[in-house]
mmCIF file of C-alpha atoms in Angstrom:
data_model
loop_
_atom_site.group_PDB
_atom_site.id
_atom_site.type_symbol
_atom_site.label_atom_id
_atom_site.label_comp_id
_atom_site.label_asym_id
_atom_site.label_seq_id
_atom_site.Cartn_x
_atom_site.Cartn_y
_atom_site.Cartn_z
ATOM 1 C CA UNK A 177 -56.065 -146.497 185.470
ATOM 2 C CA UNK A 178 -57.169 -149.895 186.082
ATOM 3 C CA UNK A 179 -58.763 -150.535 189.679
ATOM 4 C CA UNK A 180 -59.082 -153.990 191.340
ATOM 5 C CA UNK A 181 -61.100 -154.779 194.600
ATOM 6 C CA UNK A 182 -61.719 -158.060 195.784
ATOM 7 C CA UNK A 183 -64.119 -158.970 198.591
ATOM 8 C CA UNK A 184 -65.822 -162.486 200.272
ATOM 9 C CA UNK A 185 -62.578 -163.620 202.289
ATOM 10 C CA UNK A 186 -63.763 -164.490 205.888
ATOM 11 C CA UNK A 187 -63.571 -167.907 208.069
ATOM 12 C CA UNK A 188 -63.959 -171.104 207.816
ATOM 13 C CA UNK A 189 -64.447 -175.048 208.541
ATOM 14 C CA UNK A 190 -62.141 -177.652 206.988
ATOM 15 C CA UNK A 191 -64.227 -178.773 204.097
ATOM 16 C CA UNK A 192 -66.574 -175.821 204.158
ATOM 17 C CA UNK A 193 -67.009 -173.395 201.087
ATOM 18 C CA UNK A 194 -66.412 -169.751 200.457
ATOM 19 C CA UNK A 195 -66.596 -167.545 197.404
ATOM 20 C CA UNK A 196 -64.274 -164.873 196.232
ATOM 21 C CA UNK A 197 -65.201 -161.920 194.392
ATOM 22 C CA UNK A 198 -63.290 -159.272 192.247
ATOM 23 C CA UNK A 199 -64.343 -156.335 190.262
ATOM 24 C CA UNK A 200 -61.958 -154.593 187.948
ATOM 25 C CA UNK A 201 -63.132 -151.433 186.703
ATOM 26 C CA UNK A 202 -61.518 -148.667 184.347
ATOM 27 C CA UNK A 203 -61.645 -146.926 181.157
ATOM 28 C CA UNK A 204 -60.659 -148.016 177.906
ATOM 29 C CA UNK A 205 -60.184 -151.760 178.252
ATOM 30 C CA UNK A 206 -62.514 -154.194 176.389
ATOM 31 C CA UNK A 207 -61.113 -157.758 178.498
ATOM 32 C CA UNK A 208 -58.319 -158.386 180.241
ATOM 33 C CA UNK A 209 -56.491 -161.915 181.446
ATOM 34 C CA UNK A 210 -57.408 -162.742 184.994
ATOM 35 C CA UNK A 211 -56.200 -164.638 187.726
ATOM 36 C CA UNK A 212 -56.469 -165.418 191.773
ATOM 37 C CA UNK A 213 -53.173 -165.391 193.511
ATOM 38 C CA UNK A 214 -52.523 -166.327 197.732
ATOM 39 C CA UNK A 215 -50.023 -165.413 199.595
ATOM 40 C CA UNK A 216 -49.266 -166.357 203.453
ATOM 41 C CA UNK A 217 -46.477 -164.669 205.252
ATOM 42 C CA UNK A 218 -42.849 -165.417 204.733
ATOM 43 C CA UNK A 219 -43.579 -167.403 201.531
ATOM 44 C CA UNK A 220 -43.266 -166.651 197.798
ATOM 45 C CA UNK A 221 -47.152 -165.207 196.479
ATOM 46 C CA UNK A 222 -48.690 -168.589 194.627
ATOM 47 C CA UNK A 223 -50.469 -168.745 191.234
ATOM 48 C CA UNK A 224 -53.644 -170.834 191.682
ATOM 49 C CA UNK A 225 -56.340 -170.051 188.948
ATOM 50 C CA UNK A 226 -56.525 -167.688 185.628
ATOM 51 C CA UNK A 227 -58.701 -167.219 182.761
ATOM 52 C CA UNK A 228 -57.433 -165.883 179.525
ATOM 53 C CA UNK A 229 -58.914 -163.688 177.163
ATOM 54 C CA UNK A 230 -60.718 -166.247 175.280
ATOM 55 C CA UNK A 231 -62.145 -167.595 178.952
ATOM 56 C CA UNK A 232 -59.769 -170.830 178.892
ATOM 57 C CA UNK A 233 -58.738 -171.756 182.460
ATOM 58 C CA UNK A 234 -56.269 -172.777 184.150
ATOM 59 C CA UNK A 235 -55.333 -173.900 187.953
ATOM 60 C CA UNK A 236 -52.677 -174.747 190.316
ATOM 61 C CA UNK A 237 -52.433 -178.433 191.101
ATOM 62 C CA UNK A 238 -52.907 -177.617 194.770
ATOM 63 C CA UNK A 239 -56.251 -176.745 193.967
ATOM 64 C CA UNK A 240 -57.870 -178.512 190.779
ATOM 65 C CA UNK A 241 -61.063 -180.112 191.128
ATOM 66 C CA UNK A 242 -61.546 -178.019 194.498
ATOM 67 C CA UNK A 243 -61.817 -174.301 193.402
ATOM 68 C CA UNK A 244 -63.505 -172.791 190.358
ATOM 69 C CA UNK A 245 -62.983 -169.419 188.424
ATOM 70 C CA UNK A 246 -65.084 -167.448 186.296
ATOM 71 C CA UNK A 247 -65.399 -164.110 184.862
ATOM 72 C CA UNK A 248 -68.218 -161.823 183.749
ATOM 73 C CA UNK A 249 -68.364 -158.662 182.427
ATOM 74 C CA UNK A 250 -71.100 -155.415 181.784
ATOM 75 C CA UNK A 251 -70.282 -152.457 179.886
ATOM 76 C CA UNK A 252 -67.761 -151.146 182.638
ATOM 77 C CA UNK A 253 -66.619 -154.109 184.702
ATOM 78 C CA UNK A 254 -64.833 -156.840 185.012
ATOM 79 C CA UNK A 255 -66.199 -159.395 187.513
ATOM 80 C CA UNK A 256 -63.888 -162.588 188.558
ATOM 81 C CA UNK A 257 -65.322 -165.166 190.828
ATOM 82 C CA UNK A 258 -63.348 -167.988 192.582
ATOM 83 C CA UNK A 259 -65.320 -170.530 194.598
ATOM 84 C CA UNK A 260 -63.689 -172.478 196.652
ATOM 85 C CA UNK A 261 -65.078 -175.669 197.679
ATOM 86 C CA UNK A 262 -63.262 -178.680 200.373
ATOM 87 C CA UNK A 263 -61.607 -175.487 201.450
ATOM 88 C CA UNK A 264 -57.781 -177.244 204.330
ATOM 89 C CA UNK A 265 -56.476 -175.609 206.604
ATOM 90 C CA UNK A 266 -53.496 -175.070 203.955
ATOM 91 C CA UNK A 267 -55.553 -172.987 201.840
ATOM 92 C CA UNK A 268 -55.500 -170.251 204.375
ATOM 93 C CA UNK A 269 -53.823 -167.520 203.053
ATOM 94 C CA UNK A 270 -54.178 -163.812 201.520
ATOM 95 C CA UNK A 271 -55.884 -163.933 198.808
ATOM 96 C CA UNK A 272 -55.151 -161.362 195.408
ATOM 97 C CA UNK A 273 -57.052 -160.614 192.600
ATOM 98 C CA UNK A 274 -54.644 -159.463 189.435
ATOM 99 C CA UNK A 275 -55.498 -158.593 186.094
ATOM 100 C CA UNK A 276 -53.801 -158.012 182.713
ATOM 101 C CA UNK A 277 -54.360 -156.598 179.504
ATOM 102 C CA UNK A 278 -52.546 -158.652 177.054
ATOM 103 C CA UNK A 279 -53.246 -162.245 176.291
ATOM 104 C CA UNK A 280 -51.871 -163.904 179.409
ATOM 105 C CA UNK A 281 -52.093 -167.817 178.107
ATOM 106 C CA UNK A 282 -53.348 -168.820 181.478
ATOM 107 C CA UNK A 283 -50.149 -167.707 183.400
ATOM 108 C CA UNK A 284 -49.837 -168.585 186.705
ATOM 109 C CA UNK A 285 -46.887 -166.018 187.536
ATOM 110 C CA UNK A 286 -47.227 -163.046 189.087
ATOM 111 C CA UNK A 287 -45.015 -160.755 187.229
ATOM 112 C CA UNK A 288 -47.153 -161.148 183.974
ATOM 113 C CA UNK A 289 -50.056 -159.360 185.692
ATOM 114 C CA UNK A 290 -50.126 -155.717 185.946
ATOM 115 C CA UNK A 291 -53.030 -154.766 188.239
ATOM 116 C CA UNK A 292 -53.599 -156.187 191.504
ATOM 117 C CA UNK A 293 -56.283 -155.276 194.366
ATOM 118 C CA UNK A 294 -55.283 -154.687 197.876
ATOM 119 C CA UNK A 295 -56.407 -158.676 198.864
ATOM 120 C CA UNK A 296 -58.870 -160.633 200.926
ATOM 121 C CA UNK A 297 -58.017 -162.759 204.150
ATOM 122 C CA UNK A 298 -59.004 -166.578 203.727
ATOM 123 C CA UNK A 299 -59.011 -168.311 206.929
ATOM 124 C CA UNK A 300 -60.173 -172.319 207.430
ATOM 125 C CA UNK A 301 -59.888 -173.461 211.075
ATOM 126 C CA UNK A 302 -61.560 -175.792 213.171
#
């Protein structure tokens, strides 16, 4: 069983900077598709970065040229890492890390990802 945590949501200032972590750990994988979703209540969960299994990336047009992803790995981990940078107000949201064993071809949608972590709050406020 694949497990997904994601940590290094927290608060901040219209054009400030925060980065996102995730860690997806588990036996018998050797790389899986990843990708950062958000979600704010009463709206549909949004697609806004992935990387594939050959590391190509891909992002939502509400966030190119803003926010970066990347992935690592050691002998028993997957690490993802989205920084954000010019973080608006409108990027406040939940934030999801999901991951996916099969080639993913930088999807952005949600139901081609099979293991998600629990989320991390994203909050930008004056």
């Amino acid at each position: 069983q694949v497990h997904v945590v994601e940590s290094g949501g927290g608060s901040v200032q219209p054009g400030g900077s925060l980065r996102l972590s995730c860690v997806a750990s588990g036996g018998g994988y050797r790389n899986f598709c990843m990708g950062w979703f958000r979600q704010v209540p009463g709206k549909a969960r949004e697609g806004i970065a992935s990387i594939d299994l050959n590391g190509r990336t891909r992002y939502a047009e509400s966030v190119q040229g803003r926010f970066t992803i990347s992935k690592g790995r050691d002998e028993n981990n997957l690490f993802l890492q989205l920084n954000m940078d010019s973080l608006q107000v409108e990027d406040s949201a939940m934030y999801f890390c999901a991951a996916e064993r099969s080639q993913c071809y930088g999807s952005l949608e949600d139901f081609v990802y099979e293991y998600w972590g629990q989320g991390t709050q994203v909050a930008v406020a004056s």
